[in-house]
Short mmCIF file of C-alpha atoms and ligand atoms in Angstrom, two decimals:
data_model
loop_
_atom_site.label_atom_id
_atom_site.label_comp_id
_atom_site.label_asym_id
_atom_site.label_seq_id
_atom_site.Cartn_x
_atom_site.Cartn_y
_atom_site.Cartn_z
CA MET O 1 -22.14 -16.09 -75.72
CA SER O 2 -20.51 -12.82 -74.79
CA ILE O 3 -17.79 -12.51 -72.34
CA ASN O 4 -20.11 -11.00 -70.03
CA GLN O 5 -22.67 -13.85 -70.37
CA ASN O 6 -19.89 -16.04 -69.24
CA ILE O 7 -19.19 -13.84 -66.29
CA TYR O 8 -22.54 -13.47 -65.47
CA SER O 9 -22.94 -16.97 -64.72
CA GLU O 10 -20.00 -17.01 -62.17
CA PHE O 11 -22.52 -15.31 -59.85
CA TYR O 12 -25.81 -16.55 -58.62
CA LEU O 13 -27.85 -13.75 -60.12
CA GLU O 14 -31.07 -15.15 -61.81
CA GLU O 15 -31.71 -14.92 -65.61
CA GLY O 16 -34.26 -13.00 -67.40
CA MET O 17 -34.01 -9.84 -65.17
CA THR O 18 -31.73 -6.78 -65.79
CA PHE O 19 -29.79 -6.22 -62.87
CA LEU O 20 -28.76 -2.47 -61.99
CA ASN O 21 -27.95 -2.79 -58.81
CA ASN O 22 -24.84 -4.05 -57.50
CA GLY O 23 -24.70 -0.81 -55.39
CA SER O 24 -27.03 -2.08 -52.47
CA PHE O 25 -25.77 -5.46 -51.70
CA GLY O 26 -23.28 -6.24 -54.18
CA ALA O 27 -22.87 -9.80 -55.75
CA ALA O 28 -20.54 -12.86 -54.54
CA PRO O 29 -19.26 -15.03 -57.23
CA ARG O 30 -19.60 -19.11 -56.59
CA THR O 31 -15.98 -19.45 -55.74
CA VAL O 32 -16.00 -16.90 -53.20
CA ARG O 33 -19.25 -18.56 -51.78
CA ALA O 34 -18.03 -22.09 -52.14
CA MET O 35 -14.68 -20.78 -49.88
CA GLN O 36 -17.36 -19.43 -47.31
CA GLU O 37 -19.05 -22.69 -47.38
CA GLU O 38 -15.67 -24.50 -46.33
CA ILE O 39 -14.88 -21.99 -43.78
CA ARG O 40 -18.52 -22.69 -42.08
CA LEU O 41 -17.81 -26.57 -42.14
CA GLN O 42 -14.17 -25.73 -40.31
CA PHE O 43 -16.30 -24.24 -37.95
CA GLU O 44 -19.12 -27.21 -37.54
CA ARG O 45 -16.49 -30.20 -37.64
CA GLN O 46 -14.59 -28.78 -34.36
CA PRO O 47 -16.17 -25.82 -33.04
CA VAL O 48 -14.01 -25.32 -29.80
CA ARG O 49 -10.71 -25.90 -31.53
CA PHE O 50 -11.66 -23.68 -33.96
CA VAL O 51 -12.77 -20.84 -31.94
CA GLN O 52 -10.03 -21.18 -29.36
CA ARG O 53 -6.81 -22.10 -31.77
CA GLU O 54 -7.90 -21.25 -35.13
CA LEU O 55 -9.93 -18.25 -35.55
CA PRO O 56 -7.63 -15.75 -33.92
CA GLU O 57 -5.02 -16.58 -36.23
CA LEU O 58 -7.24 -16.65 -39.39
CA LEU O 59 -9.00 -13.23 -38.67
CA ARG O 60 -5.62 -11.72 -38.44
CA SER O 61 -4.29 -12.99 -41.54
CA ALA O 62 -7.42 -12.18 -43.39
CA ALA O 63 -6.77 -8.34 -41.65
CA SER O 64 -3.48 -8.55 -43.15
CA THR O 65 -4.74 -9.62 -46.52
CA LEU O 66 -7.20 -6.63 -46.45
CA GLY O 67 -4.56 -4.38 -45.48
CA ASP O 68 -2.44 -4.96 -48.15
CA PHE O 69 -5.19 -4.28 -50.62
CA ILE O 70 -6.43 -0.88 -48.93
CA GLY O 71 -3.16 0.37 -47.86
CA ALA O 72 -3.38 -0.39 -44.04
CA ARG O 73 -1.66 -2.15 -41.50
CA GLY O 74 -3.77 -5.30 -40.64
CA GLU O 75 -3.43 -4.20 -36.81
CA ASP O 76 -5.31 -1.05 -37.41
CA ILE O 77 -8.45 -3.05 -38.94
CA ALA O 78 -11.50 -4.62 -37.38
CA PHE O 79 -13.82 -6.60 -38.95
CA VAL O 80 -17.57 -5.61 -38.89
CA GLU O 81 -20.73 -7.38 -40.65
CA ASN O 82 -21.41 -4.13 -42.44
CA ALA O 83 -20.82 -0.52 -42.56
CA SER O 84 -23.53 0.40 -40.30
CA THR O 85 -22.24 -1.56 -37.58
CA GLY O 86 -18.71 0.09 -38.32
CA ILE O 87 -20.28 3.48 -38.26
CA ASN O 88 -22.18 2.73 -35.19
CA ALA O 89 -18.86 1.59 -33.14
CA VAL O 90 -17.12 4.62 -34.01
CA VAL O 91 -20.30 7.31 -33.38
CA ARG O 92 -20.95 5.50 -29.77
CA SER O 93 -17.65 5.44 -28.94
CA MET O 94 -17.70 9.25 -29.80
CA ILE O 95 -20.46 9.82 -27.47
CA PRO O 96 -18.63 10.37 -24.28
CA PHE O 97 -16.69 13.03 -26.07
CA LEU O 98 -19.47 15.13 -27.17
CA LYS O 99 -21.37 17.64 -25.12
CA MET O 100 -24.12 20.51 -25.74
CA GLY O 101 -23.04 23.16 -27.88
CA ASP O 102 -20.46 20.78 -29.84
CA GLU O 103 -21.49 20.62 -33.35
CA ILE O 104 -21.52 17.14 -35.65
CA LEU O 105 -21.10 17.87 -39.53
CA THR O 106 -22.32 15.85 -42.44
CA THR O 107 -23.73 16.13 -45.87
CA ASN O 108 -27.30 16.19 -47.17
CA HIS O 109 -25.96 13.50 -49.39
CA VAL O 110 -25.74 11.27 -46.28
CA TYR O 111 -27.08 7.43 -46.15
CA GLY O 112 -30.17 7.67 -44.28
CA ALA O 113 -29.24 4.85 -41.79
CA VAL O 114 -26.16 6.86 -41.19
CA ARG O 115 -28.32 9.87 -40.68
CA GLN O 116 -30.15 8.22 -37.74
CA THR O 117 -27.21 7.18 -36.23
CA LEU O 118 -25.86 10.69 -35.95
CA ILE O 119 -29.39 12.14 -34.44
CA TYR O 120 -29.53 9.17 -32.13
CA ALA O 121 -25.49 10.87 -30.85
CA ALA O 122 -26.88 14.02 -31.21
CA GLU O 123 -30.01 13.37 -28.72
CA CYS O 124 -27.68 11.40 -26.33
CA THR O 125 -25.10 14.08 -26.01
CA GLY O 126 -27.02 17.42 -26.72
CA ALA O 127 -24.78 18.15 -29.63
CA LYS O 128 -26.16 19.62 -32.92
CA LEU O 129 -26.31 17.70 -35.85
CA ILE O 130 -25.38 19.96 -39.07
CA GLU O 131 -26.33 18.19 -42.75
CA ILE O 132 -24.47 20.88 -44.90
CA ASP O 133 -26.23 21.31 -48.36
CA VAL O 134 -24.13 20.12 -51.05
CA PRO O 135 -25.64 20.91 -54.45
CA PHE O 136 -26.90 18.10 -56.72
CA PRO O 137 -26.75 18.42 -59.83
CA ILE O 138 -22.99 19.32 -58.93
CA GLU O 139 -20.29 20.93 -61.53
CA SER O 140 -17.22 20.17 -59.32
CA PRO O 141 -15.61 18.51 -56.53
CA GLU O 142 -14.37 22.02 -55.10
CA GLN O 143 -18.21 23.00 -54.47
CA VAL O 144 -17.94 20.00 -51.99
CA ILE O 145 -15.12 21.61 -50.49
CA MET O 146 -16.32 24.96 -50.25
CA ALA O 147 -19.73 24.05 -48.60
CA PHE O 148 -17.75 21.72 -46.03
CA LYS O 149 -15.31 24.23 -45.07
CA THR O 150 -18.32 27.10 -44.93
CA ALA O 151 -19.86 25.08 -42.54
CA ILE O 152 -16.82 24.61 -40.18
CA SER O 153 -17.34 26.63 -36.50
CA GLU O 154 -15.31 26.76 -33.59
CA ASN O 155 -17.67 24.31 -32.25
CA THR O 156 -17.41 21.73 -35.06
CA LYS O 157 -15.63 18.69 -33.25
CA PHE O 158 -16.64 15.56 -35.21
CA ALA O 159 -17.71 15.24 -39.13
CA VAL O 160 -19.01 12.04 -40.88
CA LEU O 161 -18.29 12.29 -44.63
CA ASP O 162 -19.13 10.01 -47.38
CA HIS O 163 -16.35 8.72 -49.69
CA ILE O 164 -19.03 7.94 -52.27
CA THR O 165 -22.43 8.76 -51.71
CA SER O 166 -25.59 6.61 -51.93
CA PRO O 167 -28.61 8.62 -53.21
CA THR O 168 -26.72 10.55 -56.21
CA GLY O 169 -23.49 7.95 -56.37
CA ILE O 170 -20.75 10.67 -55.98
CA ILE O 171 -17.17 10.35 -55.42
CA TYR O 172 -16.46 13.13 -52.90
CA PRO O 173 -12.98 14.71 -52.78
CA ILE O 174 -12.04 12.52 -49.51
CA GLU O 175 -8.53 13.60 -49.71
CA ASN O 176 -9.04 17.36 -49.23
CA LEU O 177 -12.20 17.09 -46.91
CA VAL O 178 -10.21 14.81 -44.49
CA ALA O 179 -6.95 17.58 -45.13
CA VAL O 180 -9.62 20.10 -44.09
CA CYS O 181 -10.56 18.54 -40.97
CA LYS O 182 -7.01 17.84 -39.65
CA GLN O 183 -6.47 21.49 -40.57
CA TYR O 184 -9.19 22.47 -37.81
CA GLU O 185 -8.91 19.41 -35.56
CA ILE O 186 -12.15 17.92 -36.25
CA ALA O 187 -12.16 14.15 -35.47
CA VAL O 188 -13.75 12.56 -39.23
CA LEU O 189 -15.28 9.05 -39.90
CA VAL O 190 -15.06 8.43 -43.51
CA ASP O 191 -18.13 6.28 -44.77
CA GLY O 192 -16.66 4.38 -47.47
CA ALA O 193 -19.42 1.74 -47.80
CA HIS O 194 -18.98 1.88 -51.46
CA ALA O 195 -15.21 2.43 -51.93
CA PRO O 196 -13.44 -1.12 -51.65
CA GLY O 197 -13.23 -2.24 -55.13
CA MET O 198 -14.52 0.75 -56.92
CA VAL O 199 -11.31 3.31 -56.01
CA GLU O 200 -7.96 2.64 -55.03
CA LEU O 201 -7.50 3.21 -51.29
CA ASN O 202 -4.37 3.95 -49.11
CA LEU O 203 -5.86 4.36 -45.66
CA ASP O 204 -2.39 5.00 -44.12
CA SER O 205 -1.80 7.91 -46.18
CA LEU O 206 -5.44 9.45 -46.13
CA GLY O 207 -5.01 10.61 -42.67
CA ALA O 208 -8.68 10.33 -41.58
CA ASP O 209 -9.37 9.30 -38.01
CA TRP O 210 -11.78 6.30 -38.85
CA TYR O 211 -12.66 4.48 -42.27
CA THR O 212 -15.28 2.01 -42.62
CA GLY O 213 -16.12 0.09 -45.72
CA ASN O 214 -17.92 -3.01 -47.34
CA CYS O 215 -16.47 -5.51 -48.71
CA HIS O 216 -19.83 -6.87 -49.79
CA LYS O 217 -20.42 -4.14 -52.29
CA TRP O 218 -17.98 -4.04 -54.89
CA LEU O 219 -15.38 -6.42 -53.69
CA PHE O 220 -17.37 -9.38 -54.40
CA ALA O 221 -17.05 -10.75 -50.88
CA PRO O 222 -20.09 -12.66 -49.25
CA LYS O 223 -22.93 -10.58 -47.38
CA GLY O 224 -21.82 -9.43 -43.98
CA SER O 225 -18.11 -8.59 -44.69
CA ALA O 226 -16.77 -5.05 -43.90
CA PHE O 227 -14.12 -3.36 -41.81
CA LEU O 228 -13.37 -0.47 -39.50
CA TRP O 229 -9.89 0.96 -39.99
CA THR O 230 -9.05 3.09 -36.92
CA LEU O 231 -5.99 5.62 -36.37
CA PRO O 232 -3.77 3.81 -33.46
CA ASP O 233 -4.40 6.99 -31.45
CA HIS O 234 -7.99 6.53 -31.22
CA GLN O 235 -7.74 2.45 -30.64
CA ALA O 236 -8.17 2.45 -27.04
CA ILE O 237 -11.74 4.59 -27.15
CA THR O 238 -12.92 2.95 -30.23
CA HIS O 239 -15.19 -0.25 -28.80
CA PRO O 240 -17.46 -2.34 -30.92
CA THR O 241 -21.21 -1.66 -30.44
CA VAL O 242 -21.49 -5.13 -28.49
CA ILE O 243 -19.06 -5.20 -25.62
CA SER O 244 -17.83 -8.44 -24.68
CA HIS O 245 -15.16 -10.77 -22.86
CA LYS O 246 -12.36 -8.40 -24.20
CA TYR O 247 -13.23 -5.00 -23.19
CA LYS O 248 -10.50 -2.62 -22.99
CA MET O 249 -8.11 -5.67 -24.02
CA GLY O 250 -7.05 -4.12 -26.86
CA TYR O 251 -8.61 -2.96 -30.11
CA THR O 252 -8.36 -6.09 -32.56
CA GLU O 253 -9.12 -8.15 -29.50
CA GLU O 254 -12.23 -6.56 -28.64
CA PHE O 255 -13.49 -6.71 -32.07
CA ASP O 256 -12.48 -10.18 -32.98
CA TRP O 257 -14.87 -11.30 -30.37
CA THR O 258 -18.45 -10.00 -30.27
CA GLY O 259 -20.06 -13.18 -29.33
CA THR O 260 -20.93 -16.24 -31.30
CA GLN O 261 -21.39 -15.95 -34.88
CA ASP O 262 -20.94 -16.74 -38.32
CA PHE O 263 -17.35 -15.74 -39.16
CA SER O 264 -17.08 -16.79 -42.66
CA SER O 265 -17.84 -13.68 -44.52
CA PHE O 266 -14.77 -12.02 -43.08
CA LEU O 267 -12.79 -14.91 -43.48
CA SER O 268 -13.73 -15.12 -47.22
CA ILE O 269 -12.52 -11.54 -47.83
CA PRO O 270 -9.14 -13.01 -49.02
CA ALA O 271 -10.76 -15.08 -51.77
CA ALA O 272 -12.79 -12.18 -52.80
CA ILE O 273 -9.53 -10.26 -53.39
CA ASP O 274 -8.06 -13.18 -54.99
CA PHE O 275 -11.02 -13.23 -57.59
CA TYR O 276 -10.89 -9.49 -57.96
CA ASN O 277 -7.39 -9.70 -59.11
CA ASN O 278 -7.72 -12.98 -61.19
CA HIS O 279 -10.49 -11.06 -63.10
CA GLY O 280 -8.36 -7.84 -63.94
CA GLY O 281 -7.64 -5.88 -60.60
CA ALA O 282 -6.95 -2.30 -61.82
CA ASN O 283 -8.68 -2.93 -65.05
CA ILE O 284 -11.91 -3.84 -63.10
CA ARG O 285 -12.07 -0.21 -62.03
CA THR O 286 -11.01 1.30 -65.56
CA LYS O 287 -13.72 -1.10 -67.11
CA ASN O 288 -16.40 -0.71 -64.89
CA ARG O 289 -16.09 3.14 -64.71
CA ALA O 290 -15.82 3.19 -68.68
CA LEU O 291 -19.24 1.36 -68.58
CA THR O 292 -20.86 3.52 -66.15
CA LEU O 293 -19.92 6.76 -68.47
CA GLU O 294 -21.31 4.94 -71.32
CA ALA O 295 -24.45 4.14 -69.52
CA ARG O 296 -24.72 7.46 -68.62
CA ASN O 297 -24.69 8.72 -71.53
CA ILE O 298 -26.84 6.32 -73.45
CA ILE O 299 -29.80 6.89 -70.60
CA ALA O 300 -29.23 10.61 -70.31
CA ALA O 301 -29.37 10.79 -74.18
CA ALA O 302 -32.64 8.79 -74.32
CA TRP O 303 -34.32 10.84 -71.63
CA ASN O 304 -32.99 14.27 -73.11
CA LYS O 305 -31.45 14.76 -69.35
CA PRO O 306 -28.21 16.82 -68.63
CA TYR O 307 -25.48 15.20 -66.92
CA PRO O 308 -26.15 15.80 -63.21
CA ALA O 309 -22.34 15.29 -62.09
CA PRO O 310 -19.01 15.91 -63.77
CA ASP O 311 -17.09 12.67 -65.09
CA GLU O 312 -14.17 13.05 -62.71
CA MET O 313 -16.91 12.43 -60.18
CA LEU O 314 -18.23 8.97 -61.03
CA GLY O 315 -17.03 5.74 -60.08
CA PHE O 316 -19.33 2.53 -60.68
CA MET O 317 -22.57 4.66 -60.10
CA ALA O 318 -24.14 7.38 -61.87
CA ALA O 319 -27.93 8.64 -60.99
CA ILE O 320 -29.71 10.22 -63.85
CA GLU O 321 -33.12 12.40 -63.29
CA ALA O 322 -35.93 9.91 -64.00
CA PRO O 323 -37.82 11.00 -67.20
CA VAL O 324 -41.29 11.20 -65.06
CA GLU O 325 -43.74 13.94 -64.04
CA THR O 326 -42.96 14.08 -59.97
CA ALA O 327 -42.67 15.77 -56.75
CA GLY O 328 -39.83 13.64 -55.89
CA THR O 329 -41.40 12.25 -52.79
CA PRO O 330 -40.42 8.76 -51.52
CA GLU O 331 -43.72 6.95 -52.05
CA GLU O 332 -43.27 7.94 -55.74
CA ALA O 333 -39.94 6.53 -55.73
CA VAL O 334 -41.45 3.23 -54.60
CA LYS O 335 -44.09 2.97 -56.93
CA LEU O 336 -41.70 3.74 -60.13
CA HIS O 337 -39.33 1.15 -58.41
CA ASP O 338 -41.94 -1.30 -58.50
CA TRP O 339 -43.25 -0.01 -61.69
CA LEU O 340 -39.67 -1.13 -63.52
CA TRP O 341 -39.54 -4.57 -61.66
CA ASP O 342 -43.00 -5.71 -61.79
CA ASN O 343 -43.30 -4.61 -65.63
CA HIS O 344 -40.00 -5.00 -67.05
CA ARG O 345 -37.88 -7.03 -64.62
CA ILE O 346 -35.23 -4.34 -64.56
CA GLU O 347 -33.97 -3.71 -60.61
CA VAL O 348 -32.43 -0.48 -60.40
CA PRO O 349 -32.66 1.85 -57.32
CA VAL O 350 -34.89 5.20 -57.51
CA MET O 351 -33.88 7.72 -55.06
CA PRO O 352 -35.84 10.67 -54.21
CA PHE O 353 -33.62 13.66 -53.64
CA ASP O 354 -34.30 17.22 -53.39
CA GLY O 355 -37.53 17.04 -54.89
CA LYS O 356 -36.71 14.95 -57.60
CA LEU O 357 -36.42 11.22 -58.55
CA TRP O 358 -33.13 9.93 -59.67
CA ILE O 359 -32.47 6.72 -60.78
CA ARG O 360 -28.98 5.40 -59.91
CA ILE O 361 -27.28 3.11 -62.34
CA SER O 362 -24.70 0.32 -61.29
CA ALA O 363 -21.94 -1.34 -63.44
CA GLN O 364 -20.20 -4.48 -62.13
CA ILE O 365 -18.18 -6.66 -64.39
CA TYR O 366 -21.44 -9.04 -65.24
CA ASN O 367 -23.19 -5.85 -66.98
CA LYS O 368 -23.21 -5.02 -70.34
CA ARG O 369 -24.22 -2.07 -72.59
CA GLU O 370 -27.54 -3.71 -73.67
CA ASP O 371 -28.52 -3.74 -70.06
CA TYR O 372 -28.41 0.07 -70.14
CA GLU O 373 -30.16 0.06 -73.44
CA ILE O 374 -33.18 -1.69 -71.94
CA LEU O 375 -33.56 0.68 -69.23
CA ALA O 376 -33.03 3.76 -71.68
CA GLY O 377 -35.90 2.69 -73.47
CA VAL O 378 -38.34 1.57 -71.21
CA PHE O 379 -39.99 4.68 -70.81
CA ASP O 380 -41.19 4.89 -74.45
CA LYS O 381 -43.64 2.22 -73.60
CA LYS O 382 -46.77 2.81 -72.14
CA GLY O 383 -47.97 1.73 -68.90
CA LEU O 384 -46.43 3.72 -65.89
C1 LIG C 401 -22.92 5.32 -48.22
C2 LIG C 401 -23.37 4.31 -47.67
N1 LIG C 401 -23.14 4.30 -46.09
C3 LIG C 401 -23.76 2.96 -45.23
C4 LIG C 401 -24.35 1.99 -46.22
C5 LIG C 401 -24.70 1.00 -45.22
O1 LIG C 401 -24.22 0.01 -45.48
P1 LIG C 401 -24.81 -1.48 -44.82
O2 LIG C 401 -26.46 -1.93 -45.13
O3 LIG C 401 -23.39 -2.74 -45.40
O4 LIG C 401 -24.39 -1.38 -43.61
C6 LIG C 401 -24.61 2.20 -47.56
C7 LIG C 401 -25.34 1.14 -47.95
O5 LIG C 401 -25.91 1.17 -49.03
C8 LIG C 401 -24.24 3.24 -48.13
O6 LIG C 401 -24.67 3.49 -49.35
#
């Protein structure tokens, strides 16, 4: 048995499939899920004592542990169920500060749900949403910076920028983009949905106004565990999407209680960080990235496709153009995805982007080279 097979069984992923989509929802190991179950039981045994006496301290202690991991102070970290909730909290908090004529910037690689949230904010305020065209295939991070700089005007008030893009799986030069925002006094929210666990984070020195990230994608935490980091200056105006007892009583107080819920995902984050560190820590980043590049090379060679992004812009995901005749519609993407699963038990996302279909592979510690060889060879077979 190879090392990866041993690691595969530390997760609940079923046998008999080729799972190349850690990127969408992540995978939580058995040990972390066991800790989560323990926390749930703690809540059940004496719910009132748990909520009133134990929970506040437990949440703040988890925030402090997470802070050490992402280079931030615990008091600047609020827990949210997912990046969507983090994005919504910030965008909705910005609504009173936006008006007709203001411009909100994002890029064409934005995650679909985030685009909708920004459309909502634009409709509520009369501000204009501008989606900057960042090319894909892309040759260098400088192209992102150039495209962004060119789109800035005196009306630009707010930018929502990906750290790692969803449809195309590329790492944006976020430090530079945030620095440009600071230079032009543009408030910036970074969508780091994919970042924790994939890239090293130092939020205190990044200089963003807000940063949201998922711990359930690449950091092994249970589903429904994410955070919102807020610059201290903005904490008084940043409210959760659910307003509850602690409205205006302090940033962490407001976010720590938004109604009764299952807090176990948030409280399992320290166990997930332990798992991450016990399985290599920074080494995970080196190995997954090396596997991603190797996989991209194998697949691009088999399908006779060019590399659409330079190595320096890749982390644990890579998109390669699908070797099929297509107009790149969402319907065709669904069809190809379903064909891969129904006929070959390969789970991999097919992304329609700019008139083409892209197959976005993921590499997590349970993946191995052979997984990608299976995908690489699948179009040789008949039946599509
Ligand atoms: C870039 C990006 N932003 C936001 C999200 C939303 O994450 P969640 O479903 O955890 O809210 C995703 C999910 O894949 C994403 O890729």
